[in-house]
GROMACS .gro file of C-alpha atoms in nm:
model
  282
    1ALA     CA    1   1.775   3.394   0.743
    2SER     CA    2   1.653   3.273   0.405
    3GLU     CA    3   1.299   3.207   0.288
    4TYR     CA    4   1.372   2.834   0.298
    5ILE     CA    5   1.480   2.846   0.663
    6ASP     CA    6   1.180   3.064   0.746
    7ASN     CA    7   0.956   2.809   0.575
    8VAL     CA    8   1.098   2.520   0.779
    9ALA     CA    9   1.071   2.715   1.104
   10GLU     CA   10   0.709   2.813   1.039
   11LEU     CA   11   0.620   2.457   0.940
   12ASP     CA   12   0.775   2.327   1.263
   13TRP     CA   13   0.577   2.578   1.469
   14SER     CA   14   0.244   2.518   1.293
   15VAL     CA   15   0.262   2.138   1.317
   16GLY     CA   16   0.358   2.163   1.683
   17TYR     CA   17   0.069   2.400   1.748
   18LEU     CA   18  -0.185   2.163   1.593
   19VAL     CA   19  -0.051   1.856   1.774
   20ASN     CA   20  -0.047   2.039   2.108
   21LEU     CA   21  -0.400   2.164   2.049
   22LEU     CA   22  -0.527   1.810   1.988
   23ASP     CA   23  -0.363   1.702   2.315
   24GLU     CA   24  -0.509   1.996   2.505
   25LEU     CA   25  -0.855   1.907   2.375
   26GLY     CA   26  -0.808   1.553   2.505
   27ILE     CA   27  -0.838   1.389   2.161
   28GLY     CA   28  -0.470   1.360   2.069
   29ASP     CA   29  -0.432   0.996   2.176
   30ASP     CA   30  -0.723   0.883   1.958
   31THR     CA   31  -0.634   1.092   1.651
   32ILE     CA   32  -0.423   0.953   1.366
   33ILE     CA   33  -0.170   1.219   1.264
   34TRP     CA   34   0.026   1.178   0.940
   35PHE     CA   35   0.317   1.406   0.847
   36SER     CA   36   0.473   1.404   0.502
   37SER     CA   37   0.552   1.645   0.219
   38ASP     CA   38   0.564   1.698  -0.152
   39ASN     CA   39   0.834   1.492  -0.324
   40GLY     CA   40   1.179   1.597  -0.433
   41PRO     CA   41   1.384   1.913  -0.381
   42PHE     CA   42   1.346   2.183  -0.648
   43LEU     CA   43   1.712   2.168  -0.752
   44GLU     CA   44   1.662   2.418  -1.033
   45ARG     CA   45   1.614   2.686  -0.763
   46GLY     CA   46   1.950   2.621  -0.606
   47ILE     CA   47   1.991   2.617  -0.229
   48GLU     CA   48   1.643   2.766  -0.184
   49GLY     CA   49   1.498   2.455  -0.349
   50GLY     CA   50   1.591   2.230  -0.059
   51SER     CA   51   1.794   1.911  -0.033
   52ALA     CA   52   1.716   1.544  -0.096
   53GLY     CA   53   1.912   1.451   0.215
   54LYS     CA   54   2.111   1.134   0.269
   55LEU     CA   55   2.098   0.787   0.423
   56ARG     CA   56   2.389   0.614   0.594
   57GLY     CA   57   2.625   0.879   0.459
   58ALA     CA   58   2.511   0.846   0.097
   59ASP     CA   59   2.354   1.146  -0.077
   60PHE     CA   60   2.026   1.072  -0.250
   61LYS     CA   61   2.048   1.131  -0.624
   62GLY     CA   62   1.808   1.346  -0.823
   63GLY     CA   63   1.526   1.584  -0.740
   64LYS     CA   64   1.173   1.691  -0.832
   65GLY     CA   65   1.050   1.551  -1.162
   66GLN     CA   66   1.278   1.246  -1.140
   67VAL     CA   67   1.241   0.889  -1.011
   68TRP     CA   68   1.585   0.863  -0.854
   69GLU     CA   69   1.558   0.825  -0.475
   70GLY     CA   70   1.612   1.199  -0.428
   71GLY     CA   71   1.310   1.269  -0.643
   72ILE     CA   72   1.060   1.034  -0.479
   73ARG     CA   73   1.157   0.998  -0.111
   74VAL     CA   74   0.956   1.204   0.135
   75PRO     CA   75   0.951   1.225   0.515
   76GLY     CA   76   0.698   0.993   0.672
   77ILE     CA   77   0.583   1.022   1.033
   78VAL     CA   78   0.267   0.884   1.191
   79ARG     CA   79   0.135   0.924   1.546
   80TYR     CA   80  -0.156   0.726   1.684
   81LYS     CA   81  -0.098   0.690   2.057
   82ALA     CA   82  -0.400   0.468   2.108
   83LYS     CA   83  -0.241   0.193   1.901
   84PHE     CA   84   0.094   0.257   1.733
   85PRO     CA   85   0.421   0.226   1.931
   86GLN     CA   86   0.631   0.541   1.959
   87GLY     CA   87   0.992   0.603   1.862
   88ARG     CA   88   1.014   0.326   1.599
   89VAL     CA   89   1.190   0.364   1.263
   90THR     CA   90   1.170   0.147   0.952
   91GLU     CA   91   1.350   0.157   0.619
   92GLU     CA   92   1.087  -0.055   0.444
   93ALA     CA   93   0.942   0.116   0.136
   94VAL     CA   94   0.585   0.241   0.163
   95SER     CA   95   0.384   0.506  -0.020
   96THR     CA   96   0.174   0.810   0.062
   97MET     CA   97  -0.101   0.615  -0.116
   98ASP     CA   98  -0.096   0.384   0.188
   99ILE     CA   99  -0.229   0.659   0.414
  100PHE     CA  100  -0.587   0.622   0.290
  101PRO     CA  101  -0.632   0.243   0.335
  102THR     CA  102  -0.433   0.245   0.662
  103THR     CA  103  -0.652   0.517   0.807
  104LEU     CA  104  -0.967   0.336   0.694
  105ALA     CA  105  -0.848   0.013   0.855
  106ASN     CA  106  -0.790   0.187   1.187
  107VAL     CA  107  -1.132   0.350   1.198
  108GLY     CA  108  -1.307   0.019   1.142
  109ASN     CA  109  -1.346  -0.002   0.763
  110ARG     CA  110  -1.136  -0.266   0.588
  111ASN     CA  111  -1.378  -0.321   0.299
  112TYR     CA  112  -1.198  -0.122   0.030
  113ASP     CA  113  -1.382  -0.300  -0.252
  114ASN     CA  114  -1.693  -0.095  -0.196
  115PHE     CA  115  -1.515   0.201  -0.355
  116GLY     CA  116  -1.549   0.024  -0.689
  117THR     CA  117  -1.188   0.080  -0.788
  118ILE     CA  118  -0.841  -0.066  -0.738
  119LEU     CA  119  -0.637   0.103  -0.467
  120ASP     CA  120  -0.261   0.111  -0.520
  121GLY     CA  121  -0.213   0.184  -0.150
  122LYS     CA  122  -0.211  -0.086   0.119
  123ASP     CA  123  -0.278  -0.105   0.493
  124ILE     CA  124   0.065  -0.068   0.659
  125SER     CA  125  -0.059  -0.101   1.019
  126ASP     CA  126   0.127  -0.429   1.073
  127LEU     CA  127   0.452  -0.278   0.944
  128ILE     CA  128   0.412   0.020   1.179
  129MET     CA  129   0.349  -0.212   1.475
  130LYS     CA  130   0.661  -0.417   1.396
  131ALA     CA  131   0.886  -0.130   1.286
  132GLY     CA  132   1.239  -0.167   1.416
  133GLN     CA  133   1.201  -0.539   1.491
  134GLU     CA  134   1.459  -0.705   1.269
  135GLY     CA  135   1.319  -0.993   1.068
  136LYS     CA  136   0.957  -0.902   1.148
  137GLU     CA  137   0.902  -0.579   0.959
  138ASN     CA  138   0.800  -0.627   0.599
  139SER     CA  139   0.638  -0.386   0.356
  140PRO     CA  140   0.303  -0.516   0.227
  141HIS     CA  141   0.414  -0.412  -0.122
  142ASP     CA  142   0.568  -0.694  -0.327
  143TYR     CA  143   0.644  -0.425  -0.581
  144MET     CA  144   0.596  -0.052  -0.628
  145ILE     CA  145   0.567   0.137  -0.956
  146HIS     CA  146   0.726   0.480  -0.996
  147TYR     CA  147   0.600   0.722  -1.258
  148CYS     CA  148   0.754   1.040  -1.390
  149GLY     CA  149   0.448   1.230  -1.506
  150ASP     CA  150   0.251   0.964  -1.691
  151VAL     CA  151   0.563   0.767  -1.792
  152LEU     CA  152   0.624   0.439  -1.607
  153SER     CA  153   0.990   0.492  -1.525
  154ALA     CA  154   1.098   0.255  -1.246
  155VAL     CA  155   0.995  -0.055  -1.051
  156ARG     CA  156   1.083  -0.136  -0.690
  157ILE     CA  157   1.092  -0.502  -0.586
  158GLU     CA  158   1.074  -0.639  -0.230
  159SER     CA  159   1.123  -0.291  -0.086
  160ARG     CA  160   1.490  -0.330  -0.176
  161TYR     CA  161   1.574  -0.356  -0.546
  162LYS     CA  162   1.494  -0.085  -0.796
  163ALA     CA  163   1.497  -0.112  -1.175
  164MET     CA  164   1.532   0.220  -1.359
  165ILE     CA  165   1.370   0.203  -1.702
  166TYR     CA  166   1.414   0.573  -1.781
  167THR     CA  167   1.672   0.810  -1.632
  168THR     CA  168   1.695   1.186  -1.653
  169VAL     CA  169   1.938   1.361  -1.886
  170TRP     CA  170   2.078   1.629  -1.653
  171GLU     CA  171   2.203   1.966  -1.769
  172GLU     CA  172   2.396   2.056  -1.455
  173GLY     CA  173   2.446   1.847  -1.142
  174TYR     CA  174   2.120   1.662  -1.091
  175ALA     CA  175   1.912   1.947  -1.232
  176CYS     CA  176   1.788   2.110  -1.554
  177PRO     CA  177   1.832   2.487  -1.496
  178THR     CA  178   1.708   2.593  -1.840
  179ALA     CA  179   1.371   2.427  -1.772
  180THR     CA  180   1.127   2.464  -1.485
  181MET     CA  181   1.242   2.116  -1.389
  182CYS     CA  182   1.367   1.807  -1.570
  183GLU     CA  183   1.116   1.653  -1.809
  184CYS     CA  184   1.008   1.291  -1.840
  185VAL     CA  185   0.994   1.224  -2.215
  186GLY     CA  186   1.179   1.258  -2.542
  187ASN     CA  187   1.538   1.378  -2.542
  188ALA     CA  188   1.509   1.465  -2.170
  189VAL     CA  189   1.543   1.100  -2.072
  190THR     CA  190   1.745   0.791  -2.156
  191LYS     CA  191   1.570   0.455  -2.188
  192HIS     CA  192   1.756   0.152  -2.054
  193ASP     CA  193   1.699  -0.197  -2.190
  194PRO     CA  194   1.759  -0.388  -1.974
  195PRO     CA  195   1.675  -0.146  -1.691
  196LEU     CA  196   1.948  -0.032  -1.452
  197LEU     CA  197   1.919  -0.239  -1.133
  198TYR     CA  198   2.020  -0.110  -0.789
  199ASP     CA  199   2.016  -0.254  -0.437
  200ILE     CA  200   1.875   0.046  -0.248
  201ARG     CA  201   1.926  -0.115   0.093
  202ILE     CA  202   2.305  -0.116   0.062
  203ASP     CA  203   2.336   0.150  -0.209
  204PRO     CA  204   2.082   0.428  -0.132
  205GLY     CA  205   2.284   0.670  -0.345
  206GLU     CA  206   2.222   0.453  -0.654
  207GLU     CA  207   2.585   0.451  -0.760
  208ASN     CA  208   2.649   0.083  -0.836
  209VAL     CA  209   2.454  -0.088  -1.114
  210LEU     CA  210   2.395  -0.459  -1.055
  211THR     CA  211   2.459  -0.691  -1.349
  212ALA     CA  212   2.435  -1.063  -1.418
  213ASP     CA  213   2.810  -1.085  -1.364
  214SER     CA  214   2.815  -0.896  -1.033
  215PHE     CA  215   2.489  -1.010  -0.873
  216SER     CA  216   2.390  -1.376  -0.834
  217LYS     CA  217   2.016  -1.299  -0.804
  218TYR     CA  218   2.007  -1.074  -1.111
  219ASP     CA  219   1.792  -1.301  -1.330
  220GLU     CA  220   1.554  -1.376  -1.041
  221ILE     CA  221   1.498  -1.009  -0.957
  222MET     CA  222   1.461  -0.904  -1.321
  223GLU     CA  223   1.198  -1.175  -1.369
  224LYS     CA  224   1.009  -1.027  -1.073
  225VAL     CA  225   1.040  -0.684  -1.236
  226ASN     CA  226   0.886  -0.814  -1.558
  227ARG     CA  227   0.603  -0.988  -1.371
  228ALA     CA  228   0.533  -0.673  -1.171
  229LEU     CA  229   0.513  -0.465  -1.489
  230GLU     CA  230   0.277  -0.715  -1.650
  231LYS     CA  231   0.054  -0.731  -1.342
  232HIS     CA  232   0.044  -0.353  -1.307
  233GLN     CA  233  -0.044  -0.296  -1.673
  234LYS     CA  234  -0.347  -0.526  -1.636
  235THR     CA  235  -0.491  -0.298  -1.368
  236ILE     CA  236  -0.484   0.012  -1.588
  237ASP     CA  237  -0.798   0.128  -1.767
  238GLN     CA  238  -0.785   0.399  -2.030
  239PHE     CA  239  -0.957   0.723  -1.932
  240PRO     CA  240  -0.953   1.068  -2.094
  241ASN     CA  241  -0.684   1.296  -1.956
  242GLN     CA  242  -0.859   1.480  -1.673
  243GLU     CA  243  -0.639   1.786  -1.708
  244SER     CA  244  -0.749   1.828  -2.070
  245GLN     CA  245  -1.113   1.846  -1.957
  246VAL     CA  246  -1.056   2.141  -1.730
  247LYS     CA  247  -1.041   2.496  -1.866
  248MET     CA  248  -0.931   2.791  -1.654
  249THR     CA  249  -1.147   3.094  -1.728
  250GLN     CA  250  -1.189   3.439  -1.581
  251THR     CA  251  -1.544   3.531  -1.496
  252PRO     CA  252  -1.652   3.872  -1.363
  253LEU     CA  253  -1.752   3.833  -1.002
  254LEU     CA  254  -2.099   3.983  -1.041
  255LEU     CA  255  -2.299   3.734  -0.836
  256PRO     CA  256  -2.218   3.624  -0.480
  257HIS     CA  257  -2.275   3.256  -0.560
  258VAL     CA  258  -1.993   3.233  -0.819
  259CYS     CA  259  -1.734   3.129  -0.562
  260CYS     CA  260  -1.974   2.915  -0.361
  261ASP     CA  261  -2.099   2.688  -0.638
  262PHE     CA  262  -1.980   2.355  -0.498
  263PRO     CA  263  -1.858   2.116  -0.636
  264ARG     CA  264  -1.694   2.358  -0.879
  265SER     CA  265  -1.371   2.500  -0.747
  266CYS     CA  266  -1.264   2.861  -0.783
  267GLN     CA  267  -1.034   3.125  -0.646
  268CYS     CA  268  -1.159   3.481  -0.589
  269ASN     CA  269  -0.966   3.804  -0.616
  270LYS     CA  270  -1.169   4.058  -0.422
  271GLU     CA  271  -0.961   4.352  -0.545
  272THR     CA  272  -1.023   4.289  -0.916
  273LEU     CA  273  -1.365   4.131  -0.863
  274HIS     CA  274  -1.267   3.839  -1.082
  275SER     CA  275  -1.271   3.471  -1.005
  276HIS     CA  276  -1.076   3.187  -1.160
  277VAL     CA  277  -1.334   2.913  -1.208
  278LEU     CA  278  -1.260   2.553  -1.300
  279GLN     CA  279  -1.524   2.468  -1.561
  280TYR     CA  280  -1.562   2.107  -1.667
  281ASP     CA  281  -1.651   2.009  -2.022
  282PRO     CA  282  -1.953   1.776  -2.034
   0.00000   0.00000   0.00000
């Protein structure tokens, strides 16, 4: 057995253990359980990096560090026996950012404005309740924005159409073996003007580019893409890069409080008596 198979087997066991424990404690029915994962297979690691999978016989294209479907799709399972129906499946597009507002809505707090910020996620409770009911299930997202790093690279419209503004320049297959993973800027990507448009519902493998000649709704959908981009840009405020404000330092572990100084985060190595402390610049 490989490390990848061992990983999957252990994940299966651990999730099952936790779910069974909640049921044994008598709180499983009234507990919202979400299951998902990090995005994209690590194609640069070969077979050990996982697979993007497929839908209706079509292989998803791309992997980690890319905004092709193979790079952004993740498994999504929710269990809430007290409310949500079981055994339903939907192909409507939602986001892991929806978990927060959906959970809040189901524990009695729908007033998201009191957080003082704009949430990109939405309450998908209604979609979950109507999942699998043809004509009734609709994603609450009129559009979704896909970033590669901090580069706005694709726009999804009506949970169906996807406009690719930047695409990855692959070295081999869908991967970039000479790098840790494919990059998002410079010579590592190709910019498309106009963007490449795909109908993900009938073409999940993103093989057939829609054009004004081949698709009667091309102008209508591209207008929605442009409006979505304009609307999204208006919600963005400029802040300093948070990663640039964090410095990783090594501090001798001389005092017991070093690794307990919340809200600072740190990792301790008891053998070397050193701690890696995240120190924030004022």
